Amino acid sequence: MNQNIYQFAKTLKKKVSSFKFDMYHKYYAKEELKVIELVKGKTEPKLIKLSNEYAKDIFGSQNYAPWLYVYSAFSETFKEGWIPDNYYGKIVVPKISSGYGKVSFLKSFTKIFFNSNVFPDIGYYVNGLFYSDNYIFIHKNNIKDFLFKNSNLIVFKLDNSKQGLGVFFLDKNSFDLNKLRLLGNGVFQEFIEQHPFFSELMANSVATIRITTILENNGNASVRACFLRVGRKNDTHIKETSEIVIPVNTLSGNLHVLGYLDAWIAIDKHPDSQVLFANRKIPHFDKCISVALELQKAMPFVRCIGWDMTVDKNDNVKVMEWNGYDTDIKFSEATQGPGFSDLGWEKLWKEQ
């Protein structure tokens, strides 16, 4: 009897969680659709109809239609093979990565897993103790000298930080150990001086290249999407609320002629620097791709990863973060997709 009650409660909890997830995405997609329609006008009814039919026939539920509305409205057409963002989060991620991707939230594990110098990690603060990037204990009395031995400015990122939140710039002259320890666990990283290419677009914050990689069913790693994030003149770092996102050709590294404010409002130049996006190619893009593929193969348990990287002033690739669980695919699907149509993801819901 107790076992039956437990199983009923577990099933109910799962259904409630699934319902809340769908309602959140329905609301979010509806808000995004409003933004697009303000610019492009009302979405054609036939595209809404196709989205509804495709969601039900291919993904098993009309709950996945709202993101297809967004993709269709943006593209002004319908493309078979698109993956709705909530289908990706609810069905795909648990199947291809299970809980392993959540490890990417814990910043101090990066060097353990990848053993690579492409990460700008200096050290870590974990559960009240300080460590070097090689996990050597550092006494709190020595941590200031250790952290600022090469620069007077560094960056501290909290575990679970995302969308520009939980990022702090630490200056040697104002460094306060007691305040830092109140923030929580995280990683210390070197302050990156970016390549002049990115500074021409916006010098105040470090531009971020997002490369999305996949470990295919045959074990090969491949790149499926890429876009560039740049900040505004008042930003010290990239923030979701103000960033400009520019699609990038995954083969050439060329920027698309249009970038987007608030994800969907098109512009052809940076509104602060006035630099046009057309005819600009990310420097050392081949190295960025090579690094992303090498790291993906080094993390086979997480089969879809978003790598946030840049190129510094010395032409070195620096990977600032990896995202193995909450990887954002909706922007790339709308602007560059379908990017995952050959992987059989649309069948995964039938294995539930």
PDB file of C-alpha atoms in Angstrom, residues 55-176:
ATOM      1  CA  ALA A  55       4.058  19.402 -33.176  1.00  0.00           C
ATOM      2  CA  LYS A  56       1.316  16.810 -32.718  1.00  0.00           C
ATOM      3  CA  ASP A  57       2.348  14.443 -35.514  1.00  0.00           C
ATOM      4  CA  ILE A  58       6.126  14.561 -35.090  1.00  0.00           C
ATOM      5  CA  PHE A  59       6.641  15.352 -31.389  1.00  0.00           C
ATOM      6  CA  GLY A  60       3.470  13.819 -29.985  1.00  0.00           C
ATOM      7  CA  SER A  61       1.993  16.948 -28.411  1.00  0.00           C
ATOM      8  CA  GLN A  62       0.720  20.355 -29.433  1.00  0.00           C
ATOM      9  CA  ASN A  63       2.516  21.720 -26.352  1.00  0.00           C
ATOM     10  CA  TYR A  64       5.592  21.936 -28.584  1.00  0.00           C
ATOM     11  CA  ALA A  65       3.895  24.171 -31.155  1.00  0.00           C
ATOM     12  CA  PRO A  66       4.557  27.606 -29.553  1.00  0.00           C
ATOM     13  CA  TRP A  67       8.272  27.591 -30.327  1.00  0.00           C
ATOM     14  CA  LEU A  68       7.483  26.481 -33.869  1.00  0.00           C
ATOM     15  CA  TYR A  69       5.262  29.585 -34.104  1.00  0.00           C
ATOM     16  CA  VAL A  70       8.291  31.686 -33.145  1.00  0.00           C
ATOM     17  CA  TYR A  71      10.613  30.009 -35.652  1.00  0.00           C
ATOM     18  CA  SER A  72       7.998  30.291 -38.420  1.00  0.00           C
ATOM     19  CA  ALA A  73       7.157  33.904 -37.682  1.00  0.00           C
ATOM     20  CA  PHE A  74      10.816  34.859 -37.696  1.00  0.00           C
ATOM     21  CA  SER A  75      11.627  32.935 -40.891  1.00  0.00           C
ATOM     22  CA  GLU A  76       8.276  33.712 -42.555  1.00  0.00           C
ATOM     23  CA  THR A  77       8.091  30.076 -43.631  1.00  0.00           C
ATOM     24  CA  PHE A  78       7.910  26.626 -42.079  1.00  0.00           C
ATOM     25  CA  LYS A  79      10.860  24.232 -42.082  1.00  0.00           C
ATOM     26  CA  GLU A  80      10.611  20.546 -41.323  1.00  0.00           C
ATOM     27  CA  GLY A  81      13.284  19.372 -38.924  1.00  0.00           C
ATOM     28  CA  TRP A  82      13.078  22.241 -36.430  1.00  0.00           C
ATOM     29  CA  ILE A  83      13.397  21.209 -32.781  1.00  0.00           C
ATOM     30  CA  PRO A  84      11.139  23.171 -30.383  1.00  0.00           C
ATOM     31  CA  ASP A  85      13.104  24.561 -27.459  1.00  0.00           C
ATOM     32  CA  ASN A  86      10.859  22.961 -24.822  1.00  0.00           C
ATOM     33  CA  TYR A  87      11.000  19.573 -26.586  1.00  0.00           C
ATOM     34  CA  TYR A  88      14.778  19.847 -26.489  1.00  0.00           C
ATOM     35  CA  GLY A  89      14.760  20.622 -22.767  1.00  0.00           C
ATOM     36  CA  LYS A  90      12.133  18.101 -21.712  1.00  0.00           C
ATOM     37  CA  ILE A  91      12.790  15.142 -24.018  1.00  0.00           C
ATOM     38  CA  VAL A  92      16.161  15.451 -25.736  1.00  0.00           C
ATOM     39  CA  VAL A  93      18.463  16.528 -22.898  1.00  0.00           C
ATOM     40  CA  PRO A  94      17.423  13.732 -20.488  1.00  0.00           C
ATOM     41  CA  LYS A  95      17.949  11.184 -23.272  1.00  0.00           C
ATOM     42  CA  ILE A  96      21.305  12.310 -24.655  1.00  0.00           C
ATOM     43  CA  SER A  97      22.957  13.694 -21.525  1.00  0.00           C
ATOM     44  CA  SER A  98      20.789  12.649 -18.532  1.00  0.00           C
ATOM     45  CA  GLY A  99      22.106  14.427 -15.423  1.00  0.00           C
ATOM     46  CA  TYR A 100      25.726  14.652 -16.550  1.00  0.00           C
ATOM     47  CA  GLY A 101      25.210  18.052 -18.167  1.00  0.00           C
ATOM     48  CA  LYS A 102      24.388  19.626 -14.815  1.00  0.00           C
ATOM     49  CA  VAL A 103      28.062  19.305 -13.895  1.00  0.00           C
ATOM     50  CA  SER A 104      28.709  22.328 -16.127  1.00  0.00           C
ATOM     51  CA  PHE A 105      26.972  24.454 -13.462  1.00  0.00           C
ATOM     52  CA  LEU A 106      29.845  23.669 -11.061  1.00  0.00           C
ATOM     53  CA  LYS A 107      32.691  25.888 -12.223  1.00  0.00           C
ATOM     54  CA  SER A 108      35.429  24.236 -10.161  1.00  0.00           C
ATOM     55  CA  PHE A 109      35.125  20.913 -12.023  1.00  0.00           C
ATOM     56  CA  THR A 110      36.174  22.307 -15.405  1.00  0.00           C
ATOM     57  CA  LYS A 111      39.906  21.601 -15.198  1.00  0.00           C
ATOM     58  CA  ILE A 112      39.294  18.136 -13.697  1.00  0.00           C
ATOM     59  CA  PHE A 113      37.236  17.082 -16.684  1.00  0.00           C
ATOM     60  CA  PHE A 114      39.075  18.751 -19.530  1.00  0.00           C
ATOM     61  CA  ASN A 115      42.662  19.186 -18.336  1.00  0.00           C
ATOM     62  CA  SER A 116      43.099  21.983 -20.870  1.00  0.00           C
ATOM     63  CA  ASN A 117      44.774  25.370 -20.772  1.00  0.00           C
ATOM     64  CA  VAL A 118      42.127  26.981 -22.991  1.00  0.00           C
ATOM     65  CA  PHE A 119      40.117  27.808 -19.872  1.00  0.00           C
ATOM     66  CA  PRO A 120      41.218  31.083 -18.195  1.00  0.00           C
ATOM     67  CA  ASP A 121      40.748  29.633 -14.704  1.00  0.00           C
ATOM     68  CA  ILE A 122      43.123  30.934 -12.021  1.00  0.00           C
ATOM     69  CA  GLY A 123      41.635  29.214  -8.995  1.00  0.00           C
ATOM     70  CA  TYR A 124      38.495  28.208  -7.145  1.00  0.00           C
ATOM     71  CA  TYR A 125      36.585  28.971  -3.968  1.00  0.00           C
ATOM     72  CA  VAL A 126      34.749  25.848  -2.796  1.00  0.00           C
ATOM     73  CA  ASN A 127      32.990  25.228   0.524  1.00  0.00           C
ATOM     74  CA  GLY A 128      35.048  27.754   2.469  1.00  0.00           C
ATOM     75  CA  LEU A 129      38.463  26.868   1.012  1.00  0.00           C
ATOM     76  CA  PHE A 130      40.617  28.321  -1.777  1.00  0.00           C
ATOM     77  CA  TYR A 131      42.410  26.286  -4.435  1.00  0.00           C
ATOM     78  CA  SER A 132      44.646  26.949  -7.422  1.00  0.00           C
ATOM     79  CA  ASP A 133      43.543  25.874 -10.893  1.00  0.00           C
ATOM     80  CA  ASN A 134      45.531  22.689 -10.224  1.00  0.00           C
ATOM     81  CA  TYR A 135      43.519  22.116  -7.032  1.00  0.00           C
ATOM     82  CA  ILE A 136      46.334  22.928  -4.639  1.00  0.00           C
ATOM     83  CA  PHE A 137      45.092  24.363  -1.341  1.00  0.00           C
ATOM     84  CA  ILE A 138      45.861  28.042  -0.767  1.00  0.00           C
ATOM     85  CA  HIS A 139      45.619  29.577   2.688  1.00  0.00           C
ATOM     86  CA  LYS A 140      43.241  32.524   2.922  1.00  0.00           C
ATOM     87  CA  ASN A 141      46.120  34.769   4.047  1.00  0.00           C
ATOM     88  CA  ASN A 142      47.893  34.113   0.745  1.00  0.00           C
ATOM     89  CA  ILE A 143      44.938  34.158  -1.624  1.00  0.00           C
ATOM     90  CA  LYS A 144      45.123  37.847  -2.557  1.00  0.00           C
ATOM     91  CA  ASP A 145      48.775  37.645  -3.635  1.00  0.00           C
ATOM     92  CA  PHE A 146      48.037  34.433  -5.524  1.00  0.00           C
ATOM     93  CA  LEU A 147      45.027  35.738  -7.426  1.00  0.00           C
ATOM     94  CA  PHE A 148      46.568  39.058  -8.440  1.00  0.00           C
ATOM     95  CA  LYS A 149      50.114  37.927  -9.154  1.00  0.00           C
ATOM     96  CA  ASN A 150      49.725  38.622 -12.888  1.00  0.00           C
ATOM     97  CA  SER A 151      47.054  41.312 -13.020  1.00  0.00           C
ATOM     98  CA  ASN A 152      45.291  43.872 -10.848  1.00  0.00           C
ATOM     99  CA  LEU A 153      41.912  42.874 -12.277  1.00  0.00           C
ATOM    100  CA  ILE A 154      40.308  39.406 -12.352  1.00  0.00           C
ATOM    101  CA  VAL A 155      36.820  37.914 -12.718  1.00  0.00           C
ATOM    102  CA  PHE A 156      34.862  35.777 -10.262  1.00  0.00           C
ATOM    103  CA  LYS A 157      31.912  33.667 -11.462  1.00  0.00           C
ATOM    104  CA  LEU A 158      29.525  31.894  -9.150  1.00  0.00           C
ATOM    105  CA  ASP A 159      28.400  28.321  -9.662  1.00  0.00           C
ATOM    106  CA  ASN A 160      25.122  28.263 -11.608  1.00  0.00           C
ATOM    107  CA  SER A 161      25.834  31.738 -12.992  1.00  0.00           C
ATOM    108  CA  LYS A 162      24.224  32.384 -16.363  1.00  0.00           C
ATOM    109  CA  GLN A 163      22.729  35.134 -18.504  1.00  0.00           C
ATOM    110  CA  GLY A 164      25.347  37.543 -17.164  1.00  0.00           C
ATOM    111  CA  LEU A 165      24.243  37.117 -13.543  1.00  0.00           C
ATOM    112  CA  GLY A 166      26.663  36.044 -10.824  1.00  0.00           C
ATOM    113  CA  VAL A 167      29.696  37.647 -12.489  1.00  0.00           C
ATOM    114  CA  PHE A 168      31.950  39.958 -10.449  1.00  0.00           C
ATOM    115  CA  PHE A 169      35.041  41.992 -11.363  1.00  0.00           C
ATOM    116  CA  LEU A 170      37.622  42.017  -8.588  1.00  0.00           C
ATOM    117  CA  ASP A 171      40.255  44.734  -8.274  1.00  0.00           C
ATOM    118  CA  LYS A 172      43.397  44.148  -6.237  1.00  0.00           C
ATOM    119  CA  ASN A 173      43.173  47.511  -4.497  1.00  0.00           C
ATOM    120  CA  SER A 174      39.594  46.990  -3.303  1.00  0.00           C
ATOM    121  CA  PHE A 175      39.684  43.213  -2.803  1.00  0.00           C
ATOM    122  CA  ASP A 176      37.657  42.232   0.280  1.00  0.00           C
TER     123      ASP A 176
END
